[in-house]
């Protein structure tokens, strides 16, 4: 099981040591570094690429809000990094400041309670998956300025309490038997009442509640789907069309499957911690290559990466995008290998398979967990073609991909191959173009005459 990597940031060595000792009890977590000020926090985050940062608010050089500032800088550079802020301050203004750009991937906990029932470990896992978490005392402080408002009726008081507890609109709707739209309108009216109730500091309460409500909505719309490991493009599609989750779509796509050559041998010869960092860097770069062509990363399986172009939204040029992505993946991996060589680490030579064809795309799973899945021979074929992609640094495609991609690239015909799991031979082609070309290259037929 891959452990979640954590960077600790606090100017107090004793606090850092205590938090490290606390996290060492959890076998699923690994502390990879410690920082004592803003500068070292940013530098170590870039060097170690941790999945989660656990930080204090006030650190050198000015002892103001360096922890929150550093967290936001790191998040801009590496958006997938989760952040857990540990603070001795129960003033909700700090939590509001942390959540001004959205709640996904952030948690705010009070130091005095981090040892209670594994709360810190839960928060780290929550933000690592794109979720968020607020200390219950902070939630209470957020709503307390308006709790006693005489301008609220009993129903509005109950609604305010539910919002303050962090319940999502859909959850409130399910409990009260209303539609989500009706609940959303009721929350809007609640805000207006609070705004008019100046006698209990309504303006301040309104600002705080809006920040909390925004965090709840973002958690509902993004964090929940991220926790189920749904691709971001699919999450956007489901927000626009909730009925899409119940449909199976037939789409013509191009599937990209990559695999690190000799990974088992590399794992045998490498330090596990160093190898985990290599694998994390590899995945980040492969993800960047796929996203640069507007593709969808479907899953990571060990050292293998599976991506698709043409799903969940159709793309007429899906094959071209897939070919460009494979070139970019090799390019980025070569750059990583060059860096690793300087550090005495083994390179990750890759093979990539491309297959184009019809698939069925659907959300499959159980009530607790679902996955966006592609079903069909096209998926299986991409993996078989990846097996043929040798030596390392090679991309092999099916004939359907070569045809759909057009004449912009050069291919070497490898002939027909019988591959595992198929009764009929497959015509395979090795990509020989090193970079994309602005002028069309000779067609496949011309190149192989």
mmCIF file of C-alpha atoms in Angstrom, residues 143-409:
data_model
loop_
_atom_site.group_PDB
_atom_site.id
_atom_site.type_symbol
_atom_site.label_atom_id
_atom_site.label_comp_id
_atom_site.label_asym_id
_atom_site.label_seq_id
_atom_site.Cartn_x
_atom_site.Cartn_y
_atom_site.Cartn_z
ATOM 1 C CA UNK A 143 -22.288 30.271 13.601
ATOM 2 C CA UNK A 144 -22.326 31.504 17.200
ATOM 3 C CA UNK A 145 -22.567 35.253 16.381
ATOM 4 C CA UNK A 146 -25.973 34.670 14.839
ATOM 5 C CA UNK A 147 -27.304 31.696 16.758
ATOM 6 C CA UNK A 148 -29.385 33.788 19.114
ATOM 7 C CA UNK A 149 -30.788 36.076 16.461
ATOM 8 C CA UNK A 150 -34.343 37.029 17.378
ATOM 9 C CA UNK A 151 -34.975 37.690 13.686
ATOM 10 C CA UNK A 152 -34.890 33.961 12.869
ATOM 11 C CA UNK A 153 -37.897 31.704 13.237
ATOM 12 C CA UNK A 154 -37.615 28.125 14.473
ATOM 13 C CA UNK A 155 -37.267 26.682 10.970
ATOM 14 C CA UNK A 156 -34.515 29.134 10.093
ATOM 15 C CA UNK A 157 -32.713 28.366 13.357
ATOM 16 C CA UNK A 158 -32.728 24.665 12.461
ATOM 17 C CA UNK A 159 -31.486 25.446 8.963
ATOM 18 C CA UNK A 160 -28.686 27.634 10.341
ATOM 19 C CA UNK A 161 -27.625 24.832 12.671
ATOM 20 C CA UNK A 162 -27.548 22.339 9.785
ATOM 21 C CA UNK A 163 -25.446 24.688 7.675
ATOM 22 C CA UNK A 164 -23.120 25.285 10.611
ATOM 23 C CA UNK A 165 -22.684 21.529 11.094
ATOM 24 C CA UNK A 166 -21.346 21.318 7.569
ATOM 25 C CA UNK A 167 -24.299 19.520 6.002
ATOM 26 C CA UNK A 168 -24.543 19.844 2.240
ATOM 27 C CA UNK A 169 -27.602 21.228 0.470
ATOM 28 C CA UNK A 170 -28.563 17.807 -0.863
ATOM 29 C CA UNK A 171 -28.220 16.260 2.599
ATOM 30 C CA UNK A 172 -30.441 18.933 4.155
ATOM 31 C CA UNK A 173 -32.976 18.430 1.371
ATOM 32 C CA UNK A 174 -33.064 14.674 1.970
ATOM 33 C CA UNK A 175 -33.694 15.122 5.705
ATOM 34 C CA UNK A 176 -36.361 17.830 5.361
ATOM 35 C CA UNK A 177 -38.127 16.344 2.327
ATOM 36 C CA UNK A 178 -37.555 19.477 0.237
ATOM 37 C CA UNK A 179 -35.909 19.899 -3.124
ATOM 38 C CA UNK A 180 -32.264 21.066 -3.210
ATOM 39 C CA UNK A 181 -33.444 24.231 -4.986
ATOM 40 C CA UNK A 182 -35.885 25.032 -2.181
ATOM 41 C CA UNK A 183 -33.183 24.531 0.446
ATOM 42 C CA UNK A 184 -30.784 26.756 -1.470
ATOM 43 C CA UNK A 185 -33.415 29.520 -1.651
ATOM 44 C CA UNK A 186 -34.113 29.141 2.080
ATOM 45 C CA UNK A 187 -30.410 29.571 2.836
ATOM 46 C CA UNK A 188 -30.398 32.711 0.707
ATOM 47 C CA UNK A 189 -33.347 34.111 2.688
ATOM 48 C CA UNK A 190 -31.564 33.160 5.903
ATOM 49 C CA UNK A 191 -28.574 35.226 4.832
ATOM 50 C CA UNK A 192 -30.814 38.223 4.158
ATOM 51 C CA UNK A 193 -32.359 38.013 7.630
ATOM 52 C CA UNK A 194 -28.914 37.828 9.210
ATOM 53 C CA UNK A 195 -27.737 40.789 7.166
ATOM 54 C CA UNK A 196 -30.632 42.928 8.460
ATOM 55 C CA UNK A 197 -30.074 41.872 12.054
ATOM 56 C CA UNK A 198 -27.374 44.441 12.853
ATOM 57 C CA UNK A 199 -28.019 44.233 16.577
ATOM 58 C CA UNK A 200 -26.153 40.914 16.792
ATOM 59 C CA UNK A 201 -23.439 41.726 14.279
ATOM 60 C CA UNK A 202 -25.289 40.443 11.255
ATOM 61 C CA UNK A 203 -22.787 41.705 8.690
ATOM 62 C CA UNK A 204 -19.949 39.815 10.299
ATOM 63 C CA UNK A 205 -22.084 36.699 10.680
ATOM 64 C CA UNK A 206 -23.195 36.939 7.060
ATOM 65 C CA UNK A 207 -19.612 37.131 5.782
ATOM 66 C CA UNK A 208 -18.557 34.175 7.897
ATOM 67 C CA UNK A 209 -21.541 32.050 6.966
ATOM 68 C CA UNK A 210 -21.115 32.787 3.265
ATOM 69 C CA UNK A 211 -17.519 31.576 3.464
ATOM 70 C CA UNK A 212 -18.604 28.412 5.243
ATOM 71 C CA UNK A 213 -21.502 27.805 2.868
ATOM 72 C CA UNK A 214 -19.198 28.225 -0.148
ATOM 73 C CA UNK A 215 -16.858 25.664 1.381
ATOM 74 C CA UNK A 216 -19.749 23.240 1.907
ATOM 75 C CA UNK A 217 -20.977 23.608 -1.670
ATOM 76 C CA UNK A 218 -17.494 23.113 -3.073
ATOM 77 C CA UNK A 219 -17.071 20.026 -0.909
ATOM 78 C CA UNK A 220 -20.366 18.664 -2.182
ATOM 79 C CA UNK A 221 -19.676 19.337 -5.842
ATOM 80 C CA UNK A 222 -15.938 18.622 -6.006
ATOM 81 C CA UNK A 223 -14.615 16.954 -2.874
ATOM 82 C CA UNK A 224 -17.256 14.239 -2.889
ATOM 83 C CA UNK A 225 -16.513 13.235 -6.477
ATOM 84 C CA UNK A 226 -12.781 13.480 -5.887
ATOM 85 C CA UNK A 227 -13.107 11.128 -2.925
ATOM 86 C CA UNK A 228 -14.615 8.633 -5.313
ATOM 87 C CA UNK A 229 -11.679 9.106 -7.682
ATOM 88 C CA UNK A 230 -13.749 10.433 -10.564
ATOM 89 C CA UNK A 231 -11.916 12.299 -13.332
ATOM 90 C CA UNK A 232 -12.344 16.085 -13.068
ATOM 91 C CA UNK A 233 -13.937 16.337 -16.530
ATOM 92 C CA UNK A 234 -16.562 13.808 -15.518
ATOM 93 C CA UNK A 235 -17.242 15.726 -12.289
ATOM 94 C CA UNK A 236 -17.891 18.855 -14.361
ATOM 95 C CA UNK A 237 -20.196 16.902 -16.659
ATOM 96 C CA UNK A 238 -22.185 15.518 -13.716
ATOM 97 C CA UNK A 239 -22.601 19.005 -12.238
ATOM 98 C CA UNK A 240 -24.016 20.209 -15.555
ATOM 99 C CA UNK A 241 -26.146 17.095 -16.125
ATOM 100 C CA UNK A 242 -26.840 14.988 -12.995
ATOM 101 C CA UNK A 243 -28.698 12.370 -15.070
ATOM 102 C CA UNK A 244 -25.443 11.472 -16.851
ATOM 103 C CA UNK A 245 -24.509 9.237 -13.911
ATOM 104 C CA UNK A 246 -27.268 6.768 -14.787
ATOM 105 C CA UNK A 247 -26.431 6.461 -18.484
ATOM 106 C CA UNK A 248 -24.071 4.182 -20.365
ATOM 107 C CA UNK A 249 -22.615 6.000 -23.371
ATOM 108 C CA UNK A 250 -21.185 4.487 -26.546
ATOM 109 C CA UNK A 251 -18.209 6.562 -27.617
ATOM 110 C CA UNK A 252 -15.381 6.264 -30.115
ATOM 111 C CA UNK A 253 -12.189 7.029 -28.229
ATOM 112 C CA UNK A 254 -8.435 6.545 -28.235
ATOM 113 C CA UNK A 255 -7.010 4.848 -25.159
ATOM 114 C CA UNK A 256 -3.434 5.486 -23.990
ATOM 115 C CA UNK A 257 -1.743 2.850 -21.832
ATOM 116 C CA UNK A 258 1.799 3.329 -20.499
ATOM 117 C CA UNK A 259 4.001 1.033 -18.453
ATOM 118 C CA UNK A 260 7.481 1.333 -16.937
ATOM 119 C CA UNK A 261 9.852 -1.262 -18.343
ATOM 120 C CA UNK A 262 11.550 -3.453 -15.735
ATOM 121 C CA UNK A 263 9.752 -1.842 -12.816
ATOM 122 C CA UNK A 264 9.890 -4.989 -10.663
ATOM 123 C CA UNK A 265 13.680 -5.093 -11.004
ATOM 124 C CA UNK A 266 13.935 -1.382 -10.240
ATOM 125 C CA UNK A 267 11.815 -1.893 -7.120
ATOM 126 C CA UNK A 268 14.052 -4.761 -6.029
ATOM 127 C CA UNK A 269 17.190 -2.611 -6.307
ATOM 128 C CA UNK A 270 15.806 0.688 -4.982
ATOM 129 C CA UNK A 271 15.127 2.183 -1.576
ATOM 130 C CA UNK A 272 11.310 2.126 -1.109
ATOM 131 C CA UNK A 273 11.142 5.760 0.006
ATOM 132 C CA UNK A 274 13.171 7.014 -2.955
ATOM 133 C CA UNK A 275 11.165 4.818 -5.318
ATOM 134 C CA UNK A 276 7.896 6.235 -3.955
ATOM 135 C CA UNK A 277 9.130 9.750 -4.694
ATOM 136 C CA UNK A 278 10.119 8.689 -8.218
ATOM 137 C CA UNK A 279 6.733 7.108 -8.828
ATOM 138 C CA UNK A 280 4.962 10.227 -7.560
ATOM 139 C CA UNK A 281 7.033 12.487 -9.846
ATOM 140 C CA UNK A 282 6.391 10.135 -12.774
ATOM 141 C CA UNK A 283 2.636 10.213 -12.233
ATOM 142 C CA UNK A 284 2.585 13.993 -11.932
ATOM 143 C CA UNK A 285 4.398 14.414 -15.251
ATOM 144 C CA UNK A 286 2.259 11.839 -17.044
ATOM 145 C CA UNK A 287 -0.850 13.552 -15.711
ATOM 146 C CA UNK A 288 0.456 16.898 -16.988
ATOM 147 C CA UNK A 289 1.046 15.418 -20.447
ATOM 148 C CA UNK A 290 -2.497 14.052 -20.645
ATOM 149 C CA UNK A 291 -4.109 17.255 -19.376
ATOM 150 C CA UNK A 292 -2.092 19.362 -21.836
ATOM 151 C CA UNK A 293 -4.107 17.715 -24.625
ATOM 152 C CA UNK A 294 -7.401 17.862 -22.701
ATOM 153 C CA UNK A 295 -7.418 14.136 -22.017
ATOM 154 C CA UNK A 296 -8.805 12.223 -19.032
ATOM 155 C CA UNK A 297 -6.584 10.194 -16.711
ATOM 156 C CA UNK A 298 -8.630 7.115 -15.908
ATOM 157 C CA UNK A 299 -6.444 5.339 -13.380
ATOM 158 C CA UNK A 300 -2.984 4.605 -12.031
ATOM 159 C CA UNK A 301 -2.176 0.939 -11.417
ATOM 160 C CA UNK A 302 1.265 0.737 -9.837
ATOM 161 C CA UNK A 303 3.616 2.077 -12.506
ATOM 162 C CA UNK A 304 0.991 1.932 -15.277
ATOM 163 C CA UNK A 305 -1.060 4.925 -16.430
ATOM 164 C CA UNK A 306 -4.312 4.673 -18.389
ATOM 165 C CA UNK A 307 -5.808 7.721 -20.101
ATOM 166 C CA UNK A 308 -8.497 8.335 -22.698
ATOM 167 C CA UNK A 309 -9.274 10.935 -25.336
ATOM 168 C CA UNK A 310 -12.866 11.313 -26.489
ATOM 169 C CA UNK A 311 -14.506 10.589 -23.100
ATOM 170 C CA UNK A 312 -16.408 11.667 -21.133
ATOM 171 C CA UNK A 313 -16.895 14.361 -23.797
ATOM 172 C CA UNK A 314 -16.484 13.458 -27.489
ATOM 173 C CA UNK A 315 -13.406 14.861 -29.268
ATOM 174 C CA UNK A 316 -13.249 14.561 -33.082
ATOM 175 C CA UNK A 317 -9.434 14.675 -33.027
ATOM 176 C CA UNK A 318 -8.997 12.201 -30.138
ATOM 177 C CA UNK A 319 -6.428 10.073 -31.999
ATOM 178 C CA UNK A 320 -4.227 13.077 -32.822
ATOM 179 C CA UNK A 321 -4.359 14.230 -29.219
ATOM 180 C CA UNK A 322 -3.367 10.748 -28.029
ATOM 181 C CA UNK A 323 -0.349 10.612 -30.354
ATOM 182 C CA UNK A 324 0.833 14.052 -29.245
ATOM 183 C CA UNK A 325 0.370 12.996 -25.636
ATOM 184 C CA UNK A 326 2.484 9.870 -26.075
ATOM 185 C CA UNK A 327 5.310 11.990 -27.501
ATOM 186 C CA UNK A 328 4.994 14.416 -24.596
ATOM 187 C CA UNK A 329 4.976 11.585 -22.047
ATOM 188 C CA UNK A 330 8.250 10.223 -23.404
ATOM 189 C CA UNK A 331 9.734 13.726 -23.484
ATOM 190 C CA UNK A 332 8.807 14.478 -19.878
ATOM 191 C CA UNK A 333 10.047 11.093 -18.699
ATOM 192 C CA UNK A 334 13.398 11.609 -20.434
ATOM 193 C CA UNK A 335 13.755 14.901 -18.548
ATOM 194 C CA UNK A 336 12.956 13.139 -15.266
ATOM 195 C CA UNK A 337 15.453 10.365 -16.059
ATOM 196 C CA UNK A 338 18.169 12.976 -16.633
ATOM 197 C CA UNK A 339 17.491 14.489 -13.206
ATOM 198 C CA UNK A 340 17.409 11.086 -11.548
ATOM 199 C CA UNK A 341 20.700 10.073 -13.131
ATOM 200 C CA UNK A 342 22.407 12.980 -11.345
ATOM 201 C CA UNK A 343 20.979 11.655 -8.069
ATOM 202 C CA UNK A 344 22.047 8.079 -8.728
ATOM 203 C CA UNK A 345 18.464 6.876 -9.271
ATOM 204 C CA UNK A 346 17.381 4.404 -11.925
ATOM 205 C CA UNK A 347 15.494 5.681 -15.003
ATOM 206 C CA UNK A 348 11.918 4.761 -15.893
ATOM 207 C CA UNK A 349 11.975 3.630 -19.524
ATOM 208 C CA UNK A 350 8.376 3.478 -20.805
ATOM 209 C CA UNK A 351 6.376 1.640 -23.397
ATOM 210 C CA UNK A 352 3.089 3.160 -24.593
ATOM 211 C CA UNK A 353 0.190 1.540 -26.440
ATOM 212 C CA UNK A 354 -2.538 3.402 -28.365
ATOM 213 C CA UNK A 355 -5.822 1.893 -29.485
ATOM 214 C CA UNK A 356 -8.820 3.532 -31.153
ATOM 215 C CA UNK A 357 -12.346 2.162 -31.251
ATOM 216 C CA UNK A 358 -15.789 1.934 -29.709
ATOM 217 C CA UNK A 359 -16.226 1.658 -25.930
ATOM 218 C CA UNK A 360 -19.066 1.740 -23.425
ATOM 219 C CA UNK A 361 -18.464 4.417 -20.776
ATOM 220 C CA UNK A 362 -20.338 4.308 -17.469
ATOM 221 C CA UNK A 363 -20.145 4.821 -13.719
ATOM 222 C CA UNK A 364 -19.845 1.340 -12.243
ATOM 223 C CA UNK A 365 -19.513 0.207 -8.634
ATOM 224 C CA UNK A 366 -21.495 0.226 -5.403
ATOM 225 C CA UNK A 367 -23.364 2.775 -3.338
ATOM 226 C CA UNK A 368 -20.195 3.448 -1.313
ATOM 227 C CA UNK A 369 -17.792 3.829 -4.222
ATOM 228 C CA UNK A 370 -18.093 4.203 -7.962
ATOM 229 C CA UNK A 371 -15.551 4.461 -10.770
ATOM 230 C CA UNK A 372 -15.780 5.852 -14.258
ATOM 231 C CA UNK A 373 -15.048 2.827 -16.427
ATOM 232 C CA UNK A 374 -14.496 2.101 -20.107
ATOM 233 C CA UNK A 375 -15.566 -1.327 -21.314
ATOM 234 C CA UNK A 376 -14.644 -2.893 -24.620
ATOM 235 C CA UNK A 377 -11.930 -4.522 -26.701
ATOM 236 C CA UNK A 378 -10.334 -1.126 -27.384
ATOM 237 C CA UNK A 379 -9.196 -0.906 -23.752
ATOM 238 C CA UNK A 380 -7.748 -4.420 -23.701
ATOM 239 C CA UNK A 381 -5.995 -3.878 -27.026
ATOM 240 C CA UNK A 382 -4.189 -0.753 -25.795
ATOM 241 C CA UNK A 383 -2.609 -2.829 -23.042
ATOM 242 C CA UNK A 384 -1.533 -5.570 -25.488
ATOM 243 C CA UNK A 385 -0.017 -3.001 -27.832
ATOM 244 C CA UNK A 386 1.829 -1.480 -24.887
ATOM 245 C CA UNK A 387 3.437 -4.919 -24.377
ATOM 246 C CA UNK A 388 4.809 -4.667 -27.934
ATOM 247 C CA UNK A 389 6.271 -1.200 -27.327
ATOM 248 C CA UNK A 390 9.912 -2.149 -27.029
ATOM 249 C CA UNK A 391 12.586 -0.974 -26.509
ATOM 250 C CA UNK A 392 11.820 1.598 -23.811
ATOM 251 C CA UNK A 393 10.785 4.956 -25.214
ATOM 252 C CA UNK A 394 8.581 3.350 -27.872
ATOM 253 C CA UNK A 395 4.936 3.954 -28.780
ATOM 254 C CA UNK A 396 2.961 1.284 -30.649
ATOM 255 C CA UNK A 397 -0.520 1.899 -32.078
ATOM 256 C CA UNK A 398 -3.310 -0.058 -33.707
ATOM 257 C CA UNK A 399 -4.144 0.424 -37.360
ATOM 258 C CA UNK A 400 -7.342 2.234 -36.396
ATOM 259 C CA UNK A 401 -5.330 4.803 -34.413
ATOM 260 C CA UNK A 402 -2.857 5.346 -37.259
ATOM 261 C CA UNK A 403 -5.721 5.906 -39.699
ATOM 262 C CA UNK A 404 -7.649 8.226 -37.376
ATOM 263 C CA UNK A 405 -4.566 10.289 -36.494
ATOM 264 C CA UNK A 406 -3.980 11.262 -40.121
ATOM 265 C CA UNK A 407 -0.753 11.793 -42.027
ATOM 266 C CA UNK A 408 1.030 14.069 -39.597
ATOM 267 C CA UNK A 409 3.287 11.366 -38.184
#
